[in-house]
């Protein structure tokens, strides 16, 4: 009987310890709206950055490391002689989690219209009227504001046939 009480006490202590150590992952409705709003605003600023080749607007929504990542991507495009104009058509949030009240992860499906131009002549080189991207975001609350620390596009394999129209050169 004494052994049973010891086992029961041990089980109760383990359950209590696990319960105290658990984090809350489901955001409140207010947190969810704030996070989704920041991500959506960031995506519009990202479209502007690609279209204008200027990332300065991103600093309102993203940390320096994320802004630097986008700057490198834009430089890579220009280095190949390309410039894009992107327009966010829609974003659907599939998962939003919050942990330790200052970190968040977001999974989303984005739909973009993307037009590719020759960076020097301005001539249109290609058009993708509906580019779908499966993305993951990491956010951190800095001074009470959610900031994007990273955005990653998950590889989806082969593009959907017929989604890009290439204009002959």
mmCIF file of N, CA and C in Angstrom, residues 83-158:
data_model
loop_
_atom_site.group_PDB
_atom_site.id
_atom_site.type_symbol
_atom_site.label_atom_id
_atom_site.label_comp_id
_atom_site.label_asym_id
_atom_site.label_seq_id
_atom_site.Cartn_x
_atom_site.Cartn_y
_atom_site.Cartn_z
ATOM 1 N N UNK A 83 13.965 42.133 -63.280
ATOM 2 C CA UNK A 83 13.236 42.900 -62.267
ATOM 3 C C UNK A 83 11.825 42.346 -62.276
ATOM 4 N N UNK A 84 11.205 42.269 -61.121
ATOM 5 C CA UNK A 84 9.835 41.757 -61.082
ATOM 6 C C UNK A 84 8.896 42.792 -60.487
ATOM 7 N N UNK A 85 7.670 42.737 -60.934
ATOM 8 C CA UNK A 85 6.586 43.460 -60.289
ATOM 9 C C UNK A 85 5.666 42.387 -59.738
ATOM 10 N N UNK A 86 5.450 42.464 -58.439
ATOM 11 C CA UNK A 86 4.641 41.456 -57.765
ATOM 12 C C UNK A 86 3.444 42.121 -57.121
ATOM 13 N N UNK A 87 2.333 41.413 -57.155
ATOM 14 C CA UNK A 87 1.106 41.904 -56.512
ATOM 15 C C UNK A 87 0.483 40.743 -55.752
ATOM 16 N N UNK A 88 0.298 40.942 -54.445
ATOM 17 C CA UNK A 88 -0.336 39.931 -53.606
ATOM 18 C C UNK A 88 -1.820 39.885 -53.931
ATOM 19 N N UNK A 89 -2.287 38.726 -54.400
ATOM 20 C CA UNK A 89 -3.705 38.560 -54.719
ATOM 21 C C UNK A 89 -4.495 38.086 -53.505
ATOM 22 N N UNK A 90 -3.887 37.169 -52.720
ATOM 23 C CA UNK A 90 -4.563 36.688 -51.511
ATOM 24 C C UNK A 90 -3.555 35.994 -50.606
ATOM 25 N N UNK A 91 -3.916 35.891 -49.350
ATOM 26 C CA UNK A 91 -3.128 35.124 -48.383
ATOM 27 C C UNK A 91 -4.112 34.400 -47.471
ATOM 28 N N UNK A 92 -3.857 33.119 -47.274
ATOM 29 C CA UNK A 92 -4.681 32.303 -46.373
ATOM 30 C C UNK A 92 -3.769 31.773 -45.282
ATOM 31 N N UNK A 93 -4.098 32.074 -44.042
ATOM 32 C CA UNK A 93 -3.309 31.626 -42.903
ATOM 33 C C UNK A 93 -3.780 30.238 -42.500
ATOM 34 N N UNK A 94 -2.872 29.269 -42.539
ATOM 35 C CA UNK A 94 -3.244 27.898 -42.199
ATOM 36 C C UNK A 94 -2.912 27.549 -40.752
ATOM 37 N N UNK A 95 -1.860 28.164 -40.212
ATOM 38 C CA UNK A 95 -1.471 27.914 -38.826
ATOM 39 C C UNK A 95 -0.869 29.181 -38.238
ATOM 40 N N UNK A 96 -1.275 29.513 -37.019
ATOM 41 C CA UNK A 96 -0.649 30.597 -36.263
ATOM 42 C C UNK A 96 -0.435 30.060 -34.850
ATOM 43 N N UNK A 97 0.824 30.038 -34.419
ATOM 44 C CA UNK A 97 1.131 29.593 -33.061
ATOM 45 C C UNK A 97 1.959 30.663 -32.365
ATOM 46 N N UNK A 98 1.765 30.767 -31.062
ATOM 47 C CA UNK A 98 2.499 31.715 -30.233
ATOM 48 C C UNK A 98 3.107 30.934 -29.086
ATOM 49 N N UNK A 99 4.373 31.242 -28.783
ATOM 50 C CA UNK A 99 4.979 30.617 -27.618
ATOM 51 C C UNK A 99 5.829 31.645 -26.889
ATOM 52 N N UNK A 100 5.831 31.504 -25.584
ATOM 53 C CA UNK A 100 6.507 32.434 -24.676
ATOM 54 C C UNK A 100 6.049 33.879 -24.888
ATOM 55 N N UNK A 101 4.879 34.066 -25.434
ATOM 56 C CA UNK A 101 4.207 35.345 -25.622
ATOM 57 C C UNK A 101 4.937 36.321 -26.536
ATOM 58 N N UNK A 102 6.171 36.017 -26.941
ATOM 59 C CA UNK A 102 6.914 36.951 -27.789
ATOM 60 C C UNK A 102 7.397 36.313 -29.092
ATOM 61 N N UNK A 103 7.100 35.047 -29.300
ATOM 62 C CA UNK A 103 7.510 34.352 -30.526
ATOM 63 C C UNK A 103 6.275 33.790 -31.209
ATOM 64 N N UNK A 104 6.288 33.813 -32.520
ATOM 65 C CA UNK A 104 5.163 33.255 -33.267
ATOM 66 C C UNK A 104 5.675 32.588 -34.539
ATOM 67 N N UNK A 105 4.961 31.559 -34.955
ATOM 68 C CA UNK A 105 5.186 30.892 -36.235
ATOM 69 C C UNK A 105 3.880 30.949 -37.008
ATOM 70 N N UNK A 106 3.999 31.185 -38.298
ATOM 71 C CA UNK A 106 2.829 31.293 -39.156
ATOM 72 C C UNK A 106 3.075 30.473 -40.410
ATOM 73 N N UNK A 107 2.086 29.682 -40.794
ATOM 74 C CA UNK A 107 2.102 28.994 -42.084
ATOM 75 C C UNK A 107 1.002 29.631 -42.918
ATOM 76 N N UNK A 108 1.316 29.896 -44.180
ATOM 77 C CA UNK A 108 0.343 30.570 -45.033
ATOM 78 C C UNK A 108 0.466 30.090 -46.473
ATOM 79 N N UNK A 109 -0.610 30.257 -47.201
ATOM 80 C CA UNK A 109 -0.622 30.048 -48.649
ATOM 81 C C UNK A 109 -0.843 31.415 -49.276
ATOM 82 N N UNK A 110 0.114 31.825 -50.092
ATOM 83 C CA UNK A 110 0.044 33.127 -50.746
ATOM 84 C C UNK A 110 -0.211 32.928 -52.231
ATOM 85 N N UNK A 111 -0.983 33.819 -52.815
ATOM 86 C CA UNK A 111 -1.205 33.809 -54.261
ATOM 87 C C UNK A 111 -0.749 35.172 -54.781
ATOM 88 N N UNK A 112 0.170 35.126 -55.752
ATOM 89 C CA UNK A 112 0.782 36.327 -56.302
ATOM 90 C C UNK A 112 0.567 36.404 -57.801
ATOM 91 N N UNK A 113 0.524 37.621 -58.301
ATOM 92 C CA UNK A 113 0.662 37.876 -59.729
ATOM 93 C C UNK A 113 2.069 38.448 -59.890
ATOM 94 N N UNK A 114 2.869 37.819 -60.745
ATOM 95 C CA UNK A 114 4.265 38.240 -60.909
ATOM 96 C C UNK A 114 4.541 38.471 -62.392
ATOM 97 N N UNK A 115 5.116 39.635 -62.684
ATOM 98 C CA UNK A 115 5.528 39.958 -64.042
ATOM 99 C C UNK A 115 7.033 40.198 -64.001
ATOM 100 N N UNK A 116 7.750 39.554 -64.910
ATOM 101 C CA UNK A 116 9.209 39.664 -64.967
ATOM 102 C C UNK A 116 9.589 40.571 -66.135
ATOM 103 N N UNK A 117 10.507 41.506 -65.850
ATOM 104 C CA UNK A 117 10.963 42.460 -66.851
ATOM 105 C C UNK A 117 12.473 42.385 -67.007
ATOM 106 N N UNK A 118 12.961 42.795 -68.158
ATOM 107 C CA UNK A 118 14.385 43.011 -68.343
ATOM 108 C C UNK A 118 14.726 44.255 -67.532
ATOM 109 N N UNK A 119 15.699 44.146 -66.633
ATOM 110 C CA UNK A 119 16.023 45.245 -65.724
ATOM 111 C C UNK A 119 16.555 46.469 -66.458
ATOM 112 N N UNK A 120 17.095 46.285 -67.645
ATOM 113 C CA UNK A 120 17.725 47.399 -68.351
ATOM 114 C C UNK A 120 16.800 48.029 -69.388
ATOM 115 N N UNK A 121 16.104 47.210 -70.160
ATOM 116 C CA UNK A 121 15.241 47.758 -71.218
ATOM 117 C C UNK A 121 13.802 47.972 -70.744
ATOM 118 N N UNK A 122 13.414 47.295 -69.675
ATOM 119 C CA UNK A 122 12.044 47.391 -69.193
ATOM 120 C C UNK A 122 11.073 46.502 -69.946
ATOM 121 N N UNK A 123 11.584 45.731 -70.917
ATOM 122 C CA UNK A 123 10.736 44.854 -71.726
ATOM 123 C C UNK A 123 10.238 43.680 -70.883
ATOM 124 N N UNK A 124 8.954 43.366 -71.018
ATOM 125 C CA UNK A 124 8.372 42.242 -70.289
ATOM 126 C C UNK A 124 8.953 40.933 -70.817
ATOM 127 N N UNK A 125 9.401 40.065 -69.861
ATOM 128 C CA UNK A 125 10.005 38.784 -70.228
ATOM 129 C C UNK A 125 9.118 37.597 -69.875
ATOM 130 N N UNK A 126 8.210 37.781 -68.960
ATOM 131 C CA UNK A 126 7.354 36.670 -68.545
ATOM 132 C C UNK A 126 6.293 37.134 -67.571
ATOM 133 N N UNK A 127 5.265 36.314 -67.469
ATOM 134 C CA UNK A 127 4.136 36.668 -66.613
ATOM 135 C C UNK A 127 3.605 35.397 -65.955
ATOM 136 N N UNK A 128 3.354 35.471 -64.660
ATOM 137 C CA UNK A 128 2.731 34.381 -63.914
ATOM 138 C C UNK A 128 1.513 34.974 -63.205
ATOM 139 N N UNK A 129 0.324 34.807 -63.789
ATOM 140 C CA UNK A 129 -0.859 35.462 -63.222
ATOM 141 C C UNK A 129 -1.284 34.909 -61.866
ATOM 142 N N UNK A 130 -0.938 33.659 -61.550
ATOM 143 C CA UNK A 130 -1.297 33.083 -60.247
ATOM 144 C C UNK A 130 -0.178 32.177 -59.764
ATOM 145 N N UNK A 131 0.776 32.759 -59.084
ATOM 146 C CA UNK A 131 1.864 32.003 -58.481
ATOM 147 C C UNK A 131 1.474 31.705 -57.037
ATOM 148 N N UNK A 132 1.395 30.421 -56.689
ATOM 149 C CA UNK A 132 1.015 30.016 -55.337
ATOM 150 C C UNK A 132 2.280 29.653 -54.574
ATOM 151 N N UNK A 133 2.413 30.224 -53.370
ATOM 152 C CA UNK A 133 3.564 29.931 -52.525
ATOM 153 C C UNK A 133 3.088 29.472 -51.154
ATOM 154 N N UNK A 134 3.665 28.365 -50.707
ATOM 155 C CA UNK A 134 3.429 27.826 -49.371
ATOM 156 C C UNK A 134 4.563 28.368 -48.509
ATOM 157 N N UNK A 135 4.257 29.248 -47.547
ATOM 158 C CA UNK A 135 5.309 29.935 -46.802
ATOM 159 C C UNK A 135 5.207 29.725 -45.297
ATOM 160 N N UNK A 136 6.353 29.916 -44.663
ATOM 161 C CA UNK A 136 6.464 29.879 -43.202
ATOM 162 C C UNK A 136 7.094 31.194 -42.756
ATOM 163 N N UNK A 137 6.555 31.764 -41.698
ATOM 164 C CA UNK A 137 7.085 32.991 -41.128
ATOM 165 C C UNK A 137 7.458 32.741 -39.679
ATOM 166 N N UNK A 138 8.505 33.413 -39.234
ATOM 167 C CA UNK A 138 8.823 33.484 -37.820
ATOM 168 C C UNK A 138 8.704 34.950 -37.436
ATOM 169 N N UNK A 139 8.075 35.196 -36.299
ATOM 170 C CA UNK A 139 7.912 36.562 -35.815
ATOM 171 C C UNK A 139 8.384 36.640 -34.371
ATOM 172 N N UNK A 140 8.771 37.843 -33.984
ATOM 173 C CA UNK A 140 9.154 38.107 -32.605
ATOM 174 C C UNK A 140 8.548 39.458 -32.218
ATOM 175 N N UNK A 141 8.040 39.510 -31.006
ATOM 176 C CA UNK A 141 7.470 40.764 -30.518
ATOM 177 C C UNK A 141 8.612 41.625 -29.982
ATOM 178 N N UNK A 142 8.784 42.796 -30.609
ATOM 179 C CA UNK A 142 9.835 43.732 -30.235
ATOM 180 C C UNK A 142 9.161 45.038 -29.818
ATOM 181 N N UNK A 143 9.379 45.438 -28.581
ATOM 182 C CA UNK A 143 8.752 46.657 -28.050
ATOM 183 C C UNK A 143 7.242 46.654 -28.288
ATOM 184 N N UNK A 144 6.626 45.501 -28.114
ATOM 185 C CA UNK A 144 5.179 45.374 -28.223
ATOM 186 C C UNK A 144 4.637 45.228 -29.639
ATOM 187 N N UNK A 145 5.527 45.140 -30.645
ATOM 188 C CA UNK A 145 5.106 45.050 -32.038
ATOM 189 C C UNK A 145 5.661 43.765 -32.653
ATOM 190 N N UNK A 146 4.812 43.031 -33.372
ATOM 191 C CA UNK A 146 5.252 41.809 -34.039
ATOM 192 C C UNK A 146 6.105 42.167 -35.255
ATOM 193 N N UNK A 147 7.319 41.602 -35.310
ATOM 194 C CA UNK A 147 8.241 41.837 -36.418
ATOM 195 C C UNK A 147 8.566 40.498 -37.083
ATOM 196 N N UNK A 148 8.611 40.489 -38.402
ATOM 197 C CA UNK A 148 8.966 39.276 -39.137
ATOM 198 C C UNK A 148 10.475 39.105 -39.023
ATOM 199 N N UNK A 149 10.902 37.949 -38.523
ATOM 200 C CA UNK A 149 12.335 37.659 -38.440
ATOM 201 C C UNK A 149 12.785 36.759 -39.575
ATOM 202 N N UNK A 150 11.849 36.020 -40.175
ATOM 203 C CA UNK A 150 12.204 35.149 -41.299
ATOM 204 C C UNK A 150 10.960 34.774 -42.080
ATOM 205 N N UNK A 151 11.135 34.657 -43.399
ATOM 206 C CA UNK A 151 10.083 34.157 -44.294
ATOM 207 C C UNK A 151 10.748 33.143 -45.196
ATOM 208 N N UNK A 152 10.180 31.946 -45.250
ATOM 209 C CA UNK A 152 10.724 30.889 -46.092
ATOM 210 C C UNK A 152 9.620 30.332 -46.974
ATOM 211 N N UNK A 153 9.929 30.216 -48.264
ATOM 212 C CA UNK A 153 9.001 29.604 -49.202
ATOM 213 C C UNK A 153 9.341 28.121 -49.262
ATOM 214 N N UNK A 154 8.354 27.288 -48.986
ATOM 215 C CA UNK A 154 8.559 25.843 -49.021
ATOM 216 C C UNK A 154 8.549 25.367 -50.463
ATOM 217 N N UNK A 155 9.509 24.528 -50.832
ATOM 218 C CA UNK A 155 9.536 24.022 -52.209
ATOM 219 C C UNK A 155 8.287 23.203 -52.513
ATOM 220 N N UNK A 156 7.757 23.386 -53.707
ATOM 221 C CA UNK A 156 6.531 22.676 -54.086
ATOM 222 C C UNK A 156 6.732 21.796 -55.302
ATOM 223 N N UNK A 157 7.946 21.560 -55.706
ATOM 224 C CA UNK A 157 8.163 20.730 -56.889
ATOM 225 C C UNK A 157 7.980 21.511 -58.163
ATOM 226 N N UNK A 158 7.450 20.874 -59.160
ATOM 227 C CA UNK A 158 7.288 21.466 -60.480
ATOM 228 C C UNK A 158 6.183 22.510 -60.490
#
